[in-house]
Structures are given as structure tokens and as C-alpha cells.
Tab-separated table of C-alpha atoms in Angstrom:
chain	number	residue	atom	x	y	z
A	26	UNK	CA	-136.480	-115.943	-91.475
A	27	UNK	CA	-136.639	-118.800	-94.024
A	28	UNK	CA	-134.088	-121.532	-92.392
A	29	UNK	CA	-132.354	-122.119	-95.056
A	30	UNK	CA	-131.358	-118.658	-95.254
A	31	UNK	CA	-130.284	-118.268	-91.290
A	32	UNK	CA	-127.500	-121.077	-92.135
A	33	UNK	CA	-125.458	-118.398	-94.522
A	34	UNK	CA	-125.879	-115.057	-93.025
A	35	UNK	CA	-122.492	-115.624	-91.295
A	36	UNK	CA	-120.965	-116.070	-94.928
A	37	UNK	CA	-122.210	-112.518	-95.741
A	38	UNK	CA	-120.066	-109.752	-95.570
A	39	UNK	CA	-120.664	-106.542	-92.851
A	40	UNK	CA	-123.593	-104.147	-94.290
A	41	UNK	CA	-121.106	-101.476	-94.443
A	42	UNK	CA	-120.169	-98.815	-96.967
A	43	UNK	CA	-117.325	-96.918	-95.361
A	44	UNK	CA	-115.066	-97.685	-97.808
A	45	UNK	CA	-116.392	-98.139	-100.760
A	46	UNK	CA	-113.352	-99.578	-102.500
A	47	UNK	CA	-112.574	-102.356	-99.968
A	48	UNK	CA	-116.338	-103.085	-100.143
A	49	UNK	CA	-115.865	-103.526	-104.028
A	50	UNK	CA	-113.743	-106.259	-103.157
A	51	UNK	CA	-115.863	-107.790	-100.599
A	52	UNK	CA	-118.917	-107.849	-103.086
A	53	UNK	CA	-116.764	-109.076	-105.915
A	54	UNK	CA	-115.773	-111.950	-104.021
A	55	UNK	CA	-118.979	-112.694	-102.712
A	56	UNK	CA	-120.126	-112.603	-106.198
A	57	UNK	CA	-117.464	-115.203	-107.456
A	58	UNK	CA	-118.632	-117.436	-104.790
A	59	UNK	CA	-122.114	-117.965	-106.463
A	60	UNK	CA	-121.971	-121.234	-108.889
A	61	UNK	CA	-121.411	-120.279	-112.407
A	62	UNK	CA	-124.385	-120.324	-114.747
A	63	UNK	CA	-124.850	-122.795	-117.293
A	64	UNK	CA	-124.565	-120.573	-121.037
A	65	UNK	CA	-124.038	-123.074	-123.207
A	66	UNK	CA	-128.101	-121.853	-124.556
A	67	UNK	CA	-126.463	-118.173	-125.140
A	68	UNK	CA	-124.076	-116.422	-127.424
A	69	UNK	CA	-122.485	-113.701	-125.121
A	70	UNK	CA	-120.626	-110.436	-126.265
A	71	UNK	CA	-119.175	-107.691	-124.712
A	72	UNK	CA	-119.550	-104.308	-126.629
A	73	UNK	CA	-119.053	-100.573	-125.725
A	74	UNK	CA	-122.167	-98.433	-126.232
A	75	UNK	CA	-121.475	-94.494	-126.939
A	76	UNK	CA	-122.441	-91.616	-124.115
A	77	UNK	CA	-125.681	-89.448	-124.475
A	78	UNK	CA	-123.070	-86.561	-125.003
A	79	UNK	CA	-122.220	-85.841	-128.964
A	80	UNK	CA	-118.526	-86.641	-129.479
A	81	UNK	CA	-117.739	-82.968	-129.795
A	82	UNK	CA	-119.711	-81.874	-127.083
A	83	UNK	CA	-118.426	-80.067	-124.066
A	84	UNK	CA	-120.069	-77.996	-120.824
A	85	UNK	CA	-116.982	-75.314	-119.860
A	86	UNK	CA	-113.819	-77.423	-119.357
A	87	UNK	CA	-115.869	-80.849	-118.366
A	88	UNK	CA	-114.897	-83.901	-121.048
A	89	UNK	CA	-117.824	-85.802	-122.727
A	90	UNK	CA	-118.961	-88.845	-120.840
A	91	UNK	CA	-117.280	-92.111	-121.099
A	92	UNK	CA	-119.112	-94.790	-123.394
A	93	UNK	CA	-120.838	-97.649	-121.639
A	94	UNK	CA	-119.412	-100.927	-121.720
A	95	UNK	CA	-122.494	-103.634	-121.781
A	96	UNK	CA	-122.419	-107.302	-121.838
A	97	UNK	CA	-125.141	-108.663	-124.171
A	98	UNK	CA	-126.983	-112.311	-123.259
A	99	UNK	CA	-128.449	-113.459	-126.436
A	100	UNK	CA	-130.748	-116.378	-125.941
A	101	UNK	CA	-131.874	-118.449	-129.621
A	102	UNK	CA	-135.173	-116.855	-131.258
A	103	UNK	CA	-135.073	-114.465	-128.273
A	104	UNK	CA	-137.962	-111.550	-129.448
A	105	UNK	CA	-137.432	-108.762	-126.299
A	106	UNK	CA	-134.791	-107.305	-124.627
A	107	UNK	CA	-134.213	-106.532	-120.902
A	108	UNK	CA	-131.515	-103.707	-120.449
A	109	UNK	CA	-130.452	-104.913	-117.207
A	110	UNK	CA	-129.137	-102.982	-114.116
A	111	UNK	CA	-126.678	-104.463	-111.369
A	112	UNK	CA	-126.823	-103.701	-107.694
A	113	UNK	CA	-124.520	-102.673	-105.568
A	114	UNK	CA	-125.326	-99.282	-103.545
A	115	UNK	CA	-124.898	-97.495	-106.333
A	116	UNK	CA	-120.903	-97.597	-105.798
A	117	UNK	CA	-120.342	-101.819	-105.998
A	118	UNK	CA	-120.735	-103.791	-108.649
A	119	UNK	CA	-119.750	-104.899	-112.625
A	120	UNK	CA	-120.359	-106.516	-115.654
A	121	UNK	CA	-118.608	-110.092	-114.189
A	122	UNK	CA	-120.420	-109.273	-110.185
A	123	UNK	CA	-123.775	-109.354	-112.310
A	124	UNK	CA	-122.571	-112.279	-115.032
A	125	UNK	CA	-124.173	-114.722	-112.715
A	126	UNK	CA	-127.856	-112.967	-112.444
A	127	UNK	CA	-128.648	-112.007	-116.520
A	128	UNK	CA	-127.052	-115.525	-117.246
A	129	UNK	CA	-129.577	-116.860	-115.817
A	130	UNK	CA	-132.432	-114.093	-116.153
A	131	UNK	CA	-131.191	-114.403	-120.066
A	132	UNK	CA	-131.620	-118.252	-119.981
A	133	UNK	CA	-134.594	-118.753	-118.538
A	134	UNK	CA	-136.716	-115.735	-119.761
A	135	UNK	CA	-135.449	-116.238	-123.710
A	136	UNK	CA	-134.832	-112.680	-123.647
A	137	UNK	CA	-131.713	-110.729	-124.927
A	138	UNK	CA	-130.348	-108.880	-121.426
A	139	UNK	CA	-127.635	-106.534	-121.823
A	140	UNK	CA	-125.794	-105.444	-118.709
A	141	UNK	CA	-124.892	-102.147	-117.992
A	142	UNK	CA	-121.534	-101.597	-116.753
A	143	UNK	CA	-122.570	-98.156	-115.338
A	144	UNK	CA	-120.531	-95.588	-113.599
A	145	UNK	CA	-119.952	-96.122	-109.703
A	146	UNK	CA	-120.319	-93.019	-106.584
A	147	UNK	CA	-118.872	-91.530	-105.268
A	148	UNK	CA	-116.265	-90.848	-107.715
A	149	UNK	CA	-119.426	-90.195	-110.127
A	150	UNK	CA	-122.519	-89.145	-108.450
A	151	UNK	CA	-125.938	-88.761	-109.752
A	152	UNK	CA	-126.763	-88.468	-112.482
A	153	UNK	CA	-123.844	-90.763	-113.721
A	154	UNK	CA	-125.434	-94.088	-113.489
A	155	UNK	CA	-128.574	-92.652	-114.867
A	156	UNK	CA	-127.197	-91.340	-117.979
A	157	UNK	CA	-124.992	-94.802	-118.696
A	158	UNK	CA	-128.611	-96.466	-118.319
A	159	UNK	CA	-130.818	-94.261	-120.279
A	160	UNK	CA	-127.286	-94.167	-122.962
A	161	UNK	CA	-127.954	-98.213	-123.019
A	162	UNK	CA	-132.066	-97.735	-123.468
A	163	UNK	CA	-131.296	-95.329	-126.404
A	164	UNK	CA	-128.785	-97.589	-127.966
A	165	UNK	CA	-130.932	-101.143	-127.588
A	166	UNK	CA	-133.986	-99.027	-129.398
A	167	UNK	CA	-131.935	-97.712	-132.068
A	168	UNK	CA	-129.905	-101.372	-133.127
A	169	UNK	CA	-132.924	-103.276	-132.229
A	170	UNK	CA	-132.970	-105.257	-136.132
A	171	UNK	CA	-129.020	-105.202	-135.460
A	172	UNK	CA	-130.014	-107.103	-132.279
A	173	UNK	CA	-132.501	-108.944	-133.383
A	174	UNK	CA	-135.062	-107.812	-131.449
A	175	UNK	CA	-138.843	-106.260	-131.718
A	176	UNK	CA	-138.213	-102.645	-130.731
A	177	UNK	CA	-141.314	-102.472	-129.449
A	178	UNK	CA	-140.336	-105.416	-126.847
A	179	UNK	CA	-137.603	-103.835	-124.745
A	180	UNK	CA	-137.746	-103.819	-120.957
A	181	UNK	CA	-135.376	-102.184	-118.136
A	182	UNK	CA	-134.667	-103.420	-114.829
A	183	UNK	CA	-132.509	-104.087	-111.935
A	184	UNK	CA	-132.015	-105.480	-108.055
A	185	UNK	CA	-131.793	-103.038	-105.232
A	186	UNK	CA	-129.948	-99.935	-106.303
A	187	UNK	CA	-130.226	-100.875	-110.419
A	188	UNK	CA	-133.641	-101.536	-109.902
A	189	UNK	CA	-133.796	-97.769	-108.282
A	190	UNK	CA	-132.198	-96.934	-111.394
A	191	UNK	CA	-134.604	-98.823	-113.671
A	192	UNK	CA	-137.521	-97.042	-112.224
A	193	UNK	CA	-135.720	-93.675	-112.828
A	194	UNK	CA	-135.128	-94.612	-116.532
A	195	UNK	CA	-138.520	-95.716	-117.042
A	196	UNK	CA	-139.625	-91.928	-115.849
A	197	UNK	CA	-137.133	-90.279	-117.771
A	198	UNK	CA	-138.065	-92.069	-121.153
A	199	UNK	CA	-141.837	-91.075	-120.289
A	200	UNK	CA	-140.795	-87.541	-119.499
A	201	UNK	CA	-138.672	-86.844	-122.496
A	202	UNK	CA	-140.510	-89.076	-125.282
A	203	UNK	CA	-137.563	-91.492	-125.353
A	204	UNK	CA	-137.775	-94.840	-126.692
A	205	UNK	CA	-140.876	-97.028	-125.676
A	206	UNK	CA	-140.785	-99.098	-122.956
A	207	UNK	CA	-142.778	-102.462	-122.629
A	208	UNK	CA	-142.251	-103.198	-118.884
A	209	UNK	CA	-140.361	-103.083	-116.079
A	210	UNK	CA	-138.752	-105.230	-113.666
A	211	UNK	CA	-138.020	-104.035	-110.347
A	212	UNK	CA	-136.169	-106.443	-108.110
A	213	UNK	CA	-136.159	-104.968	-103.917
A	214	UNK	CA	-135.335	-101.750	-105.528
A	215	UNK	CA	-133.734	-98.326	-103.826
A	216	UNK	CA	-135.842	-95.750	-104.224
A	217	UNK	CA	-136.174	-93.477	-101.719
A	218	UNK	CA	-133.406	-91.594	-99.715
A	219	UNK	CA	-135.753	-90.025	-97.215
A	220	UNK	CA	-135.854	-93.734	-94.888
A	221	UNK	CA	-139.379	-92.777	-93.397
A	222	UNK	CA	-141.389	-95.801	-93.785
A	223	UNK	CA	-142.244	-98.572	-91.243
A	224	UNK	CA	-138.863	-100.927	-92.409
A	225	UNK	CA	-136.857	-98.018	-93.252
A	226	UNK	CA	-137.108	-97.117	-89.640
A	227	UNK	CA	-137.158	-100.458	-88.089
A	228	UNK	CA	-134.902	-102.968	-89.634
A	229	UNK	CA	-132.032	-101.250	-88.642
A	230	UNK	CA	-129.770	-104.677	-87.956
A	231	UNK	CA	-131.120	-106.514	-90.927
A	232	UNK	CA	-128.509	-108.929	-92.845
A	233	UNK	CA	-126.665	-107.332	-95.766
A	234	UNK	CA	-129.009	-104.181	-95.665
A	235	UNK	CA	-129.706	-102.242	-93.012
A	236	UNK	CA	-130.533	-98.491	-91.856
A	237	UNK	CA	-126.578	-97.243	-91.669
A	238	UNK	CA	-126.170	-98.966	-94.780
A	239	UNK	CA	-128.632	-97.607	-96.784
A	240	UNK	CA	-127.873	-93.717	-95.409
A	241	UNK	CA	-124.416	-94.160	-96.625
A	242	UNK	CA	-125.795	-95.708	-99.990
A	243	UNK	CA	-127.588	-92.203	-100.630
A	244	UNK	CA	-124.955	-90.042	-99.395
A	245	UNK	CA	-121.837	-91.436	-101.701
A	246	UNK	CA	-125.191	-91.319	-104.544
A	247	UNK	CA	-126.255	-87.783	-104.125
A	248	UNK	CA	-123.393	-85.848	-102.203
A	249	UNK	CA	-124.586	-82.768	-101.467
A	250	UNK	CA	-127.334	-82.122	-103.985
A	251	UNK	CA	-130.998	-82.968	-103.322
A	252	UNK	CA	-132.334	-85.635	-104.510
A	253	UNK	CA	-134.722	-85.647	-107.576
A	254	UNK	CA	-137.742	-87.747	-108.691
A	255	UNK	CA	-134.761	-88.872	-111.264
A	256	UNK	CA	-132.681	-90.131	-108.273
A	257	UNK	CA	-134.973	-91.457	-106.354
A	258	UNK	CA	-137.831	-92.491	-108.184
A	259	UNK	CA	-140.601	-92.558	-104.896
A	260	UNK	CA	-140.349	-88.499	-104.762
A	261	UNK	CA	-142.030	-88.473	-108.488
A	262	UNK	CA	-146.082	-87.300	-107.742
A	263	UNK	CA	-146.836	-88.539	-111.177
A	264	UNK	CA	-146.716	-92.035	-111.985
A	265	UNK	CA	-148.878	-92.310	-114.472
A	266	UNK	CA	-148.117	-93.475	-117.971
A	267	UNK	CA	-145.083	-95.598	-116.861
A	268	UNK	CA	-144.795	-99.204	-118.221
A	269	UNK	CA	-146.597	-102.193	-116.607
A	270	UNK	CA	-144.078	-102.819	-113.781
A	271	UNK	CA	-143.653	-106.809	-111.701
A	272	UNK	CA	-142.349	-105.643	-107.944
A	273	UNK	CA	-140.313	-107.849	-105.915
A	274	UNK	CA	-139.860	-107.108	-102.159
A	275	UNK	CA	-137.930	-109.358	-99.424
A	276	UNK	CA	-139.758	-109.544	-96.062
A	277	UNK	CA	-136.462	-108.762	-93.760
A	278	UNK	CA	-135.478	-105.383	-95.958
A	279	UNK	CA	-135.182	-101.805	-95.278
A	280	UNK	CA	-136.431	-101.118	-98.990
A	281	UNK	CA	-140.031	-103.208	-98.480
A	282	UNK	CA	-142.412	-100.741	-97.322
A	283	UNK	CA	-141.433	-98.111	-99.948
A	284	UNK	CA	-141.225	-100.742	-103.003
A	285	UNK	CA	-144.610	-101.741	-101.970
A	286	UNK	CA	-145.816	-98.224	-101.263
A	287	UNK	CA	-144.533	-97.418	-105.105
A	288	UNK	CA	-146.340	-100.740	-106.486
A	289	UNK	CA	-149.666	-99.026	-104.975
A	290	UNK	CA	-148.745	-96.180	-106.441
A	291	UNK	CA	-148.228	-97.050	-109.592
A	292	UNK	CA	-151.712	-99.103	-109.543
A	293	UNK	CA	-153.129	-95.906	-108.399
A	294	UNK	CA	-151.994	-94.422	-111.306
A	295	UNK	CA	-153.152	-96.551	-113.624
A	296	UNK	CA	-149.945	-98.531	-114.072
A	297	UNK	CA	-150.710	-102.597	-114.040
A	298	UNK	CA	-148.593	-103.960	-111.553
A	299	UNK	CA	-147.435	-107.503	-110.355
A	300	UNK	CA	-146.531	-107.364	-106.461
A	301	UNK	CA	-144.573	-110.257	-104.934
A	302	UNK	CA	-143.518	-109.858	-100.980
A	303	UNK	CA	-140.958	-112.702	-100.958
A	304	UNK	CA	-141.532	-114.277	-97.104
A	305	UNK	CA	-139.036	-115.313	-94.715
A	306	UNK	CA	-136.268	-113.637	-96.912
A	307	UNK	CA	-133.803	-110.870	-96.516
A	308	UNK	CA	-132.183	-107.999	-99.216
A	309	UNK	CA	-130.024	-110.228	-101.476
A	310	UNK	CA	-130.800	-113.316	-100.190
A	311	UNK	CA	-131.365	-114.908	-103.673
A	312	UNK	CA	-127.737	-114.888	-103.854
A	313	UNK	CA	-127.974	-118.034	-101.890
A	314	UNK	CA	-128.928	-120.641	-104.377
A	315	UNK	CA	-129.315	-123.279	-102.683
A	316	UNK	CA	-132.441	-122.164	-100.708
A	317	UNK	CA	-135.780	-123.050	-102.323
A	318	UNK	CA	-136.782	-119.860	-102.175
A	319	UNK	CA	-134.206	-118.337	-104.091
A	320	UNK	CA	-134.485	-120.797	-106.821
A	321	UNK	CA	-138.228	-119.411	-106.964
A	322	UNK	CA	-137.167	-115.747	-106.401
A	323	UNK	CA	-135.133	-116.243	-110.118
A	324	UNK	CA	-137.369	-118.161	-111.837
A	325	UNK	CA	-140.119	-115.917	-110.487
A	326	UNK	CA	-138.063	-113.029	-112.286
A	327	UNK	CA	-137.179	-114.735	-115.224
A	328	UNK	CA	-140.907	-115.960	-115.595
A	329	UNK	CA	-142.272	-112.543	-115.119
A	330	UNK	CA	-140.432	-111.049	-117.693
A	331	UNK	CA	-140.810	-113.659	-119.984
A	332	UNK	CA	-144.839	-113.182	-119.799
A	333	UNK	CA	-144.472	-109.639	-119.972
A	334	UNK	CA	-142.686	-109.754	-123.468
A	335	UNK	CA	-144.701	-112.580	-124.591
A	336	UNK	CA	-147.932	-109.404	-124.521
């Protein structure tokens, strides 16, 4: 493990999920402890996107779904967009846990980022959090001149379990003619419940992330249904026609041999694909700033996208 990294792992909380609401806590606090981001380069707004559902719209007795509160980074002369997806486990996480990561994705890509604020599990399960995404996706397309964007610019992406949701978005917009994506960055995403490769199996004590951890990620996710291509985006057999994708993987994490395995897929497939296997570094890590590698990790991200909407 990089060195710098070994000195904090004692400041991390337990990789547990138990309870998910104390663990909302834990995470928001660990997220305040991260030094603020310098926005004095953005304009920043909080809005409320409306639901997929039509406002009239119900199934039997169940209510529409909620609208999606998003928190849009707007960069000068920015020309893309980045609808951005927090992580979390798919049950931690919020618009002020993320503020620190698409402040600074935002600021040094020079793309407009707009947070999702998704629904958490297990109080809403799949497909919650992929409908408040692919809500946001449908949203950013359709006000792209209010945004003042190209709507033919607009990426999605995410760390760990928001990057498992970015990959799911970008396969539902392919599957369903949805709006065009231009790329997608995918930061040590989740995607894939079934835990059968090499460092699903073996990094079972791993800091942050480990094998308990990530079982009770999918189980407060799925519940009792099975899980879809649309849930977890490795089970899709067809890859092909996605958007050019940059991969991120941490050395010391549960989720590396499937994120890479996916990568190769999507090359496979036809799909270019930038691959970076981060060394010496462990699921979340970045979060510690002051290691050199984590100021490369985010400026690796940042850069990545910023070439990518630059094409």
C-alpha cells in the first residue's frame, strides 16, 4: 500500500453496512472532514429536476416518483456536461457528501457537473437510484441551451456504487434510444453482485471496502429480486454501442478485477476505453488529499473528462 495512505486508514470508519442510517452519519462526517474546495471559478445552484413518471401518472395505489434534487457546478465557457453520481453503497451519500468531489471535478475539467441527489436503499431499492439518474440524463439533454451546454457533449459518471449506476444509465439510454451520450466516467465502480472474481474473493479485510461490505451493499440494493443487467451493469452480454468509457480501478479493492474485466469487455465490444489501475491504493482512498496519489487520482479524472468533451 502507498505509505502515505497506511498513515490514515485508522481515521476511516468500519467497512460496515449494518445500519445503514448510523453509517449515513459516519460517511457524512467523514465527508465534512475533507478540505473544502476552492469555487470561487463556479456559479453553483441547487434545482429540483421532475421524475420520469407524468404528474398524473399512477401504477394501482403507488404515488408518482419524487423529483430529483441536483446541484449544478457551472464552470465559465464550460461546453459539456457530466451528470454526476455519488457513492455510497447505494444507501450513503448526498448532494453536500459529494460537494467536495464535482467541485473539484467541475473546476478542473471546465465542465458543467450536476449532482444527483438520488434515492437511497433500502428504503428505495432498485430501480430507484436508476430512475433519479436516467430522470437527470433526460432533463440535462432537454435544457441543454438553458444550460448552456452542447447537447451533444453530455457525459454520466460516478465513484463506486454511482459509477455502477453510471454504467447502468449509459445501457439504458442505448437500449431505449434516450438522449446521446458522449462518454463515460467510471470511477472503482460496483457492478457486479455475484463477488466471483479473483479480488471479490480475496480482499476480504481490505480498508473501507471489503467482501461483507460489499454483500450487504447488494442486498439493501436489490432485496429480494434478481439482479438485472440494469442493476448491475457486468451481467449485460452486450456491450456494444455504449459510449467511449475512462476506467479507474484501486489496486487494494474488492471491485478491481470486475471493473477491469468490464473495461475488456467493453474494448471487446468495440467500445474505446481508457484503463487506469491506480497502484498502492485502496477503494476511496482519494478521499485522502494529501497523498500524491490522490491528487493524481482527481486530476486524472478531471483530465479525462475534460479530453473526452474536448472530441
Amino acid at each position: 500500500m502507498d505509505p502515505e495512505l497506511e498513515a490514515f486508514i485508522a481515521l476511516f470508519p468500519p467497512a460496515d453496512l449494518t445500519d445503514p442510517v448510523a453509517e449515513r452519519k459516519n460517511f457524512a462526517d467523514l465527508a465534512a472532514a475533507v478540505p473544502a474546495p476552492d469555487t470561487s471559478a463556479l456559479e453553483i445552484e441547487d434545482r429540483t429536476v421532475p421524475s420520469l413518471d407524468h404528474p398524473t401518472a399512477f401504477e394501482g395505489e403507488r404515488p408518482r416518483s419524487p423529483d430529483v434534487a441536483v446541484r449544478i457546478y457551472r464552470p465559465h465557457r464550460a461546453r459539456g456536461a457530466l451528470v454526476w453520481l455519488h457513492g455510497g453503497g447505494f444507501v450513503m451519500g448526498s448532494l453536500e457528501t459529494e460537494h467536495p468531489w464535482a467541485a473539484r471535478i467541475a473546476g478542473l475539467s471546465g465542465a458543467v457537473v450536476i449532482s444527483v441527489d438520488y434515492r437511497l436503499a433500502p428504503e428505495n431499492r432498485f430501480p430507484a437510484a436508476l430512475d433519479d439518474a436516467y430522470a437527470v440524463l433526460t432533463w440535462t439533454a432537454e435544457h441543454a441551451a438553458a444550460l448552456g451546454i452542447d447537447p451533444q457533449r453530455i457525459a454520466v459518471g460516478g465513484h463506486s456504487a454511482g459509477g455502477g449506476l453510471a454504467a447502468a444509465v449509459a445501457l439504458r439510454a442505448r437500449d431505449q434510444q434516450g438522449p446521446p451520450l458522449h462518454f463515460q466516467l467510471l470511477n472503482q465502480p460496483g457492478l457486479d453482485d455475484r463477488q466471483e472474481t479473483w479480488s471479490a474473493r480475496h480482499f476480504t479485510a481490505t480498508p473501507w471496502m471489503n467482501r461483507d461490505k460489499v454483500t450487504a451493499i447488494w442486498r439493501h440494493y436489490l432485496g429480494s429480486a434478481p439482479a438485472s443487467p440494469y442493476a448491475a451493469p457486468a451481467r449485460a452480454t452486450d456491450l456494444s454501442g455504449l459510449p467511449p468509457a475512462y476506467v479507474a480501478t484501486a489496486e487494494l479493492c474488492p471491485n478491481r478485477d470486475e471493473d477491469i474485466d468490464y473495461a475488456l469487455r467493453l474494448l471487446q465490444a468495440g467500445v474505446p476505453v481508457e484503463l487506469h489501475q491506480w497502484p498502492g491504493t485502496f477503494h476511496g482512498s482519494q478521499a485522502i488529499l494529501s497523498a500524491e496519489v490522490s491528487q493524481r487520482q482527481i486530476a486524472e479524472l478531471a483530465a479525462a473528462l475534460r479530453r473526452a468533451l474536448a472530441e
